Coordinates of C-alpha atoms in Angstrom, one line a residue:
X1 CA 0.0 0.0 0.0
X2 CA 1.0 3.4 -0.9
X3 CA 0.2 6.7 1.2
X4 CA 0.4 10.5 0.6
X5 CA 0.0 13.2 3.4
X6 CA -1.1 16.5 3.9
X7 CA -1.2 17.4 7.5
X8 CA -0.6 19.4 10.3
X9 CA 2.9 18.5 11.1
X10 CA 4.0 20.0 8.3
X11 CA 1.3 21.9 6.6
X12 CA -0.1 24.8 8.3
X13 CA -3.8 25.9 8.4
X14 CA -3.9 27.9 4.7
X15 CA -2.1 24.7 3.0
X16 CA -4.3 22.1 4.2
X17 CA -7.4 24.5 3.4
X18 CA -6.0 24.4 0.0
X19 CA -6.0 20.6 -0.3
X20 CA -9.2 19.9 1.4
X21 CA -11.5 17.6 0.1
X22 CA -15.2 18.3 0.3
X23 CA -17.5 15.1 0.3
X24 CA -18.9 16.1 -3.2
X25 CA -15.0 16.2 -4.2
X26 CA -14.3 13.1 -2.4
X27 CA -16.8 11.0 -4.3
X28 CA -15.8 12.5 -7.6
X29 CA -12.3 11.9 -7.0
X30 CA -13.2 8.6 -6.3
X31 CA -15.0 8.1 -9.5
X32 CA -12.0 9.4 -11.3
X33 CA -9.9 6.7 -9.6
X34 CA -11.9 3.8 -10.4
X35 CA -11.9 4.4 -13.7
X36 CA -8.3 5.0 -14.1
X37 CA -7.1 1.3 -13.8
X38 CA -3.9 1.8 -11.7
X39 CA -5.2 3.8 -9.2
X40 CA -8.9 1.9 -8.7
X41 CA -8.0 0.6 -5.4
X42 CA -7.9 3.8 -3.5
X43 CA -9.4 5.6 -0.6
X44 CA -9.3 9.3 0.1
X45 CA -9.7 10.6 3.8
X46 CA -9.9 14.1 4.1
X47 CA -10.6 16.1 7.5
X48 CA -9.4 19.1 9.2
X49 CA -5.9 18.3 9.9
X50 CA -5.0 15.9 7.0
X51 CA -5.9 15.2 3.6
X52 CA -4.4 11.4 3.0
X53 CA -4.8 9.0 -0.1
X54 CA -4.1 5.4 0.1
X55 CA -3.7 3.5 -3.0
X56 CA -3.1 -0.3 -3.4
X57 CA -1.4 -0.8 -6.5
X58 CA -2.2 -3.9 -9.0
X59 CA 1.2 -6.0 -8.6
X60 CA 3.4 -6.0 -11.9
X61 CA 6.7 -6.8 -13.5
X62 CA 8.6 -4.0 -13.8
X63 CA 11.9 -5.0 -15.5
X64 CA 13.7 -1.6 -16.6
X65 CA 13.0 0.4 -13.1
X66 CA 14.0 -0.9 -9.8
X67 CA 12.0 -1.2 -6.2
X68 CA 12.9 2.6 -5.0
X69 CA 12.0 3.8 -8.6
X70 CA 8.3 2.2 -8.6
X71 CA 7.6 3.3 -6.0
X72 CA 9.2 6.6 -6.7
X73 CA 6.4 6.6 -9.8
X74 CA 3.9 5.7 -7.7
X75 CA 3.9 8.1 -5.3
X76 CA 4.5 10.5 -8.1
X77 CA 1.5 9.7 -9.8
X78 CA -1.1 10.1 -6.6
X79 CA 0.2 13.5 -6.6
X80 CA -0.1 14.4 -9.4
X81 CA -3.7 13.2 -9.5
X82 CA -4.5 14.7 -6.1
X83 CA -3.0 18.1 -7.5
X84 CA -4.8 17.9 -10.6
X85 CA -8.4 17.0 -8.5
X86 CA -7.6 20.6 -6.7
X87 CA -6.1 22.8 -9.1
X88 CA -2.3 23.0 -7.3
X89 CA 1.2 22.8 -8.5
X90 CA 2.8 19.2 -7.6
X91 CA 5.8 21.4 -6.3
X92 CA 3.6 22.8 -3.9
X93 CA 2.4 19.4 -2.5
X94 CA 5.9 18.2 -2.5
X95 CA 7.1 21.3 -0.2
X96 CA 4.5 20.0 2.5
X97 CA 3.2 16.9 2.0
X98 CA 4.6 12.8 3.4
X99 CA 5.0 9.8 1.4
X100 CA 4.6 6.0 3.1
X101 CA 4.7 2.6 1.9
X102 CA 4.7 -1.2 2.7
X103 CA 5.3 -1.4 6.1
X104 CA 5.7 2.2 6.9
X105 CA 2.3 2.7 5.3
X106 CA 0.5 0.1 7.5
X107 CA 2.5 1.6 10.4
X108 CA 1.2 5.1 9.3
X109 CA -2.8 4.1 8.9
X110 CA -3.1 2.2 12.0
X111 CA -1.5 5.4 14.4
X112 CA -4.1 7.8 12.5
X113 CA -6.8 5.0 13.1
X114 CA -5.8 4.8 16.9
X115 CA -5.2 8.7 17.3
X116 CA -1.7 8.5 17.7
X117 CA -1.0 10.5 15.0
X118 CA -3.7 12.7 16.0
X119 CA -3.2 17.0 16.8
X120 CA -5.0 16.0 19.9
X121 CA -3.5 12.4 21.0
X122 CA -6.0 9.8 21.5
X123 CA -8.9 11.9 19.9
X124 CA -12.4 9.7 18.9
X125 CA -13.3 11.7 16.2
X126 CA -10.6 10.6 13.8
X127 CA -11.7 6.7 14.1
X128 CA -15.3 7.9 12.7
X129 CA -13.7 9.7 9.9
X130 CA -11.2 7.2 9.1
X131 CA -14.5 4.2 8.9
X132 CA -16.3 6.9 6.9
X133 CA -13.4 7.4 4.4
X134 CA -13.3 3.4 4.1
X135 CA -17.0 3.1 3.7
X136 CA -16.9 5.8 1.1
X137 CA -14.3 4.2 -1.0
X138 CA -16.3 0.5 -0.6
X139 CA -19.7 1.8 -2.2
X140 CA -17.7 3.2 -4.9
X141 CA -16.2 -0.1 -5.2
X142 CA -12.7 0.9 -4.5
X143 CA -11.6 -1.4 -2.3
X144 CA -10.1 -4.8 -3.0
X145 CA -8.5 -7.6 -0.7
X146 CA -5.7 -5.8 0.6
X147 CA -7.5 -2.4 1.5
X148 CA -10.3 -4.2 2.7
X149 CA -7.7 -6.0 5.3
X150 CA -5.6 -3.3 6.0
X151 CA -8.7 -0.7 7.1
X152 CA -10.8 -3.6 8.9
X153 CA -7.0 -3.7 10.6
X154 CA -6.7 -0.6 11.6
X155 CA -10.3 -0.1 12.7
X156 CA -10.0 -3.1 14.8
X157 CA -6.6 -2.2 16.4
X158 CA -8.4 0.8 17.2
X159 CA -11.5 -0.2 19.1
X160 CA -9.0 -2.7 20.8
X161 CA -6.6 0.1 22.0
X162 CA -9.4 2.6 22.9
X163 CA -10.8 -0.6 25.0
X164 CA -7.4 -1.7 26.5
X165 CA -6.1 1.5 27.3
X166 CA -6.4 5.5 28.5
X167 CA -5.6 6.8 25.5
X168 CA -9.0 7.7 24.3
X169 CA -10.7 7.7 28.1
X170 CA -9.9 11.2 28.8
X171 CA -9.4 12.3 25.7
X172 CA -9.4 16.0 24.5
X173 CA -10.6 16.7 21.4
X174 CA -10.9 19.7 19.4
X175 CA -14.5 19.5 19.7
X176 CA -14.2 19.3 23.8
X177 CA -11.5 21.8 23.4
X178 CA -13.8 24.6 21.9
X179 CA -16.3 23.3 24.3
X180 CA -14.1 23.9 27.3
X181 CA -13.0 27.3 25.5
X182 CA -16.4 28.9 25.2
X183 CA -16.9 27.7 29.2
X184 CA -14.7 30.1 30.1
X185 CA -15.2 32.9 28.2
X186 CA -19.2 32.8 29.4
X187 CA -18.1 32.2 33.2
X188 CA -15.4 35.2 33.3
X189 CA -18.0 37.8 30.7
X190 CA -21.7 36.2 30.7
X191 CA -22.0 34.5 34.4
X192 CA -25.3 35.0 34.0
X193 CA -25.7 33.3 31.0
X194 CA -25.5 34.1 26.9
X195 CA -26.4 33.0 23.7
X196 CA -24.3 30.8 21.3
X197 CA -24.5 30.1 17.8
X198 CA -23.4 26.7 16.6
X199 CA -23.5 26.7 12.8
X200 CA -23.1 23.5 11.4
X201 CA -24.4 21.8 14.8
X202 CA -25.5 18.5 13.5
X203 CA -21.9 17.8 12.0
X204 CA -19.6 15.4 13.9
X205 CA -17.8 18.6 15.7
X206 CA -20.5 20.6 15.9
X207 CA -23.1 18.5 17.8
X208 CA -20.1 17.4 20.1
X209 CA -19.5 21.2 20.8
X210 CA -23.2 21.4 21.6
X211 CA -23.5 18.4 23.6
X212 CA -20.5 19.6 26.3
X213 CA -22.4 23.6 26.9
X214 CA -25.8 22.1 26.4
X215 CA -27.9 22.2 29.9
X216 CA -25.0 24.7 31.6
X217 CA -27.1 27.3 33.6
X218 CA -27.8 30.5 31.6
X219 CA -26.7 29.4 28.2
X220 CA -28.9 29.3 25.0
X221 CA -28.1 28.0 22.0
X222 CA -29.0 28.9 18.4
X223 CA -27.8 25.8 15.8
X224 CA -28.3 26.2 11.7
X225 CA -29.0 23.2 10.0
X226 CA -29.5 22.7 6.4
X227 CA -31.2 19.5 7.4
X228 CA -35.5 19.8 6.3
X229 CA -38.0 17.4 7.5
X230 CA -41.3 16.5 5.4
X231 CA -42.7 19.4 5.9
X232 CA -39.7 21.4 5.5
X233 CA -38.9 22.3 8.5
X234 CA -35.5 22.4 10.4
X235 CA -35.1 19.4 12.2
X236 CA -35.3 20.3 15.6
X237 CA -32.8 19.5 18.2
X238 CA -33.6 19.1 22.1
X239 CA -32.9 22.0 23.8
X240 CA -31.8 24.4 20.7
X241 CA -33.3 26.6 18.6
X242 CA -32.9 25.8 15.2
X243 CA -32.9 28.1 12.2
X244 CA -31.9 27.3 8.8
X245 CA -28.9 27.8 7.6
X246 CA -29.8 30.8 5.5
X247 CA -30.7 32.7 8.2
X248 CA -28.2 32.9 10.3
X249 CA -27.5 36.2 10.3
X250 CA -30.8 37.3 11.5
X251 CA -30.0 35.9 14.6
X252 CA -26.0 36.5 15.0
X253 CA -26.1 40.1 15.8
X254 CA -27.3 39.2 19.6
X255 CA -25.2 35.7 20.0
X256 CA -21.7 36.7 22.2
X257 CA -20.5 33.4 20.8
X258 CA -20.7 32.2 17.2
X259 CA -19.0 28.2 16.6
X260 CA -18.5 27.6 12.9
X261 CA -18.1 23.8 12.1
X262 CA -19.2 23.0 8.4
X263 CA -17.7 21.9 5.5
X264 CA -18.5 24.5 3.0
X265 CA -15.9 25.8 0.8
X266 CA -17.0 29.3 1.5
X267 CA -17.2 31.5 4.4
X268 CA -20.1 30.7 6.6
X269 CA -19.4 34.3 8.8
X270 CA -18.4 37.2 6.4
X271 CA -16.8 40.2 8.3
X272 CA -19.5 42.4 6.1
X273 CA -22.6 40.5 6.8
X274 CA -21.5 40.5 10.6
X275 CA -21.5 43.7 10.9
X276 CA -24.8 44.2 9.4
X277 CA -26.6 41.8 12.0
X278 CA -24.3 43.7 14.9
X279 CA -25.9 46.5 13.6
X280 CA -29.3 45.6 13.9
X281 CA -28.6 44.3 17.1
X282 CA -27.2 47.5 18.7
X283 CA -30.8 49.1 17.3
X284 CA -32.4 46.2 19.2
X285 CA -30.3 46.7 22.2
X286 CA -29.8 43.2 22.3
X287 CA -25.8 43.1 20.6
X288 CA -23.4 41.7 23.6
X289 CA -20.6 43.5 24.5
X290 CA -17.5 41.2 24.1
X291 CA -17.3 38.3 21.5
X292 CA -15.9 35.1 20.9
X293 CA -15.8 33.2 17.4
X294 CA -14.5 29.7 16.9
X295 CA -14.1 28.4 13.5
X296 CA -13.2 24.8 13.7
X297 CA -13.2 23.8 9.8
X298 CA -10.8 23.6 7.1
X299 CA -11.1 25.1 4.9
X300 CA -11.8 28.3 7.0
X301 CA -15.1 29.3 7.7
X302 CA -15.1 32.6 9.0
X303 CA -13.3 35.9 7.4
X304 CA -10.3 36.5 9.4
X305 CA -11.1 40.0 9.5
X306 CA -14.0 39.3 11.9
X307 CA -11.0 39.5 14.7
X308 CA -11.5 43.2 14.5
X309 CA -14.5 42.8 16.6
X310 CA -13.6 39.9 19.1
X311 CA -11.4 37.1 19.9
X312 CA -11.1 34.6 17.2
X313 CA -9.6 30.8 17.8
X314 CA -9.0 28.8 14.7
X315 CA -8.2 24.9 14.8
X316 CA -3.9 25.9 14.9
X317 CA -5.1 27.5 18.0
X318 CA -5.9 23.8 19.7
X319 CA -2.7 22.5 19.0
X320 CA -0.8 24.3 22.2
X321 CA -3.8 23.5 24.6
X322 CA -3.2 19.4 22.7
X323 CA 0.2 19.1 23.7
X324 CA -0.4 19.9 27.4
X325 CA -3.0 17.0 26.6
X326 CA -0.3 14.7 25.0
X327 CA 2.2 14.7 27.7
X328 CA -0.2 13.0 30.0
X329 CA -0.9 10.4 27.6
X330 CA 2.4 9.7 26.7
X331 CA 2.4 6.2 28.9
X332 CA -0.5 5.1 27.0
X333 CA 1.0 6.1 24.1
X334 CA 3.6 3.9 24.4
X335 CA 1.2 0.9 25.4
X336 CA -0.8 2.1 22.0
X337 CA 2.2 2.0 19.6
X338 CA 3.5 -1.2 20.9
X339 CA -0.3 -2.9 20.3
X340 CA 0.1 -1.4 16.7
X341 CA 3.1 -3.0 16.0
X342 CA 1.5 -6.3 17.2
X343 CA -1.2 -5.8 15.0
X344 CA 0.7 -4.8 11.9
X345 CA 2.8 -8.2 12.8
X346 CA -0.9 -10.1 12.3
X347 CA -1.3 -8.2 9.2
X348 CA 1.4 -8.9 7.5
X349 CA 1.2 -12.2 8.1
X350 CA -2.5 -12.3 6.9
X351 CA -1.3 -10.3 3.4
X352 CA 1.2 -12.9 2.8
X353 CA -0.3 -16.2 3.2
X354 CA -3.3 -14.6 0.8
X355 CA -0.1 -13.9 -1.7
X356 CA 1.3 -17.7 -1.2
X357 CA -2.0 -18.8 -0.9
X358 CA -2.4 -20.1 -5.1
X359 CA 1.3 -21.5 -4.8
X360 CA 0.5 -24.1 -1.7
X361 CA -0.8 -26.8 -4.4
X362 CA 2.5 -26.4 -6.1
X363 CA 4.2 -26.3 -2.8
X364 CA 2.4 -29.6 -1.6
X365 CA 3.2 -31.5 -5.0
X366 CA 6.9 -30.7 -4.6
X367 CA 7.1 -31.8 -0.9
X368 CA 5.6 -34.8 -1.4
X369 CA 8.0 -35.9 -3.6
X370 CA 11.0 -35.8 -0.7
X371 CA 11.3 -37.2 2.7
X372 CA 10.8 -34.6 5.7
X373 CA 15.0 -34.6 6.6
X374 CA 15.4 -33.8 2.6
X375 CA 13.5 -30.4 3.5
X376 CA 14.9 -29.8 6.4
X377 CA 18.5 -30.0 5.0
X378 CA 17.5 -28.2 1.7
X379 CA 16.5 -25.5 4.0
X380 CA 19.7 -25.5 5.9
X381 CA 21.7 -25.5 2.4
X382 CA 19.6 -22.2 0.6
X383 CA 18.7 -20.2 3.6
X384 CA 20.4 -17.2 5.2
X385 CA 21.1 -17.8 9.0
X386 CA 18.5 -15.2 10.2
X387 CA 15.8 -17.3 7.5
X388 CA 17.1 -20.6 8.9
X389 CA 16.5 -19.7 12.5
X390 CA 13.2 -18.1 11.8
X391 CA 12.3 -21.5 9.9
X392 CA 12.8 -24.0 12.6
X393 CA 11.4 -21.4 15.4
X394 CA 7.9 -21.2 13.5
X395 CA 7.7 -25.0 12.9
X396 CA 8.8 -26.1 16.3
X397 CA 6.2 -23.7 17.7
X398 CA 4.0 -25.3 15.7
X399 CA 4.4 -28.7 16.2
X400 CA 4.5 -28.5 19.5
X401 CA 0.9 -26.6 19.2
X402 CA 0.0 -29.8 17.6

């Protein structure tokens, strides 16, 4: 398996934006993939801190290049079709973006899986995203053996080390982050209470942003939706008011706290329509007097000029509160990463017997035809030392396993 990477250990917050993949995108890409031949085996996960595709590529002779030059190609060529997808120079991918494969590849997907790799370490939302990616890519029938067994892999080391350890029991995410962030802010300004706009509250980070301030004393929240029922109504939410999501600003002027968490490639807050609904407000006398906006999507939501008027926290913004977060975790990250490499063990196993799998008739004809010592001392004669060793461990573990 082959990986590319665009994420926030290298890329900052106007990079990744740039190579964000909508869900429309996503599914398009996908298409594009499937019918490109080499490339039909390939799942795209894009979120706010990484844009990653993972390709399995059909096996092949390749007589005039060697290993480090396939997969040179290869790599080169999921760039170059990422790039193309989004409109960017390969050169500019190449300045921020990580290449895996093989074993470094498995290694890679099962730490994102597991929130290793995570901005905030042992985070739940990435394990969602990372199923959603795979799902994706399956209905678009994109998957094949080897992805199918490397995701269900990774998904399954993950529950197990969620399970088995802390990493994910007191887990931070940027969604409790924000949470935690806008808890503050109301308790030092607004003790007795506020109103907070969520827009994009039924999205994963939104509704888990609503879920932490929900039912705090004095807080009311306002959450767009461009979800309709039947009748066309917003559906409604317990304990929010919901408006749709092209009214927002009708409503935003008199909210001390406005959460953006969509996926739209445009600005869901605009500093000139903001300061139209403040200005209605201030009519109204209802417009609070200090502000907070969070804008927790990549690409940006909100127009960074909006800062003129209160304090604005973007996702970067997390990352110093994460690390505080990580240190803590940093025993059960070790507990985490050595469960991984036990699980990539399995999986490598698994992928090679499914490779030697069509040769065992052969294999079976051609022992039957000497006497178990003949093996043995064939064995001896073309293996390495290291080959040898590992030979007679594996069958006198198994033997005695009977």
């Amino acid at each position: 398996m082959y990986v590319i990477s665009i994420n926030y250990k290298k890329a900052p917050m106007e990079i990744r934006d740039r190579f964000a993949f909508s869900e429309k995108e996503q599914t398009a890409f996908l298409q594009k993939c499937r019918e490109s031949g080499d490339m039909a085996e390939s799942i795209i996960l894009s979120t706010c801190n990484r844009m990653e595709l993972y390709t399995q590529f059909p096996e092949e002779e390749r007589e005039e290049e060697t290993e480090s030059e396939a997969v040179q190609h290869r790599w080169e060529r999921m760039e170059e079709a990422v790039c193309e997808a989004k409109g960017i120079s390969v050169e500019l991918y190449r300045k921020y973006g990580s290449c895996y494969y093989g074993t470094g590849a498995l290694r890679h997907l099962h730490r994102v899986a597991c929130g290793v790799d995570s901005m905030v370490m042992g985070e739940d939302e990435i394990l969602g995203q990372v199923k959603q990616a795979y799902y994706r890519a399956m209905q678009k029938q994109c998957t094949g053996f080897y992805l199918n067994t490397i995701f269900k892999s990774a998904i399954t080391c993950a529950k197990k080390i969620k399970t088995d350890t802390s990493l994910s029991k007191s887990s931070v995410s940027v969604a409790t982050l924000a949470a935690g962030r806008i808890l503050g802010f109301l308790k030092e300004h607004y003790p007795q209470g506020a109103r907070v706009m969520i827009i994009g509250i039924t999205g994963a980070t939104g509704s888990i942003v609503m879920k932490n301030i929900r039912g705090q004393k004095g807080i009311s929240i306002t959450g767009t939706s461009r979800r309709h029922g039947a009748d066309g109504r917003v559906i409604g939410i317990e304990g929010v008011d919901m408006i749709p999501y092209e009214e927002r600003y009708v409503h935003m002027g008199s909210c001390a706290v406005i959460v953006s968490a969509t996926k739209s490639p445009h600005y869901t807050v605009s500093s000139r329509e903001w300061r139209r609904a403040r200005a209605v407000a201030e009519q109204a006398g209802e417009a609070p007097e200090r502000l907070l906006f969070l804008d927790l999507s990549v690409p940006a939501d909100m127009d960074s000029m909006i800062s003129r008027y209160g304090l604005l926290y973007q996702i970067d913004y997390f990352n110093e509160l994460a690390r505080s977060n990580n240190e803590k975790k940093e025993q059960a990250r070790k507990s985490a990463e050595h469960m991984i490499e036990e699980q990539i063990d399995s999986l490598k196993k698994e992928l090679l017997f499914h490779r030697l799998l069509p040769r065992v008739p052969e294999l079976k004809a051609a022992a039957e035809q000497l006497t178990f010592e003949q093996i043995l001392y064939r064995v001896r004669d073309g293996a390495a030392y290291e080959e040898m060793k590992s030979f007679f461990g594996a069958l006198q573990k198994a033997l005695k396993e009977g």
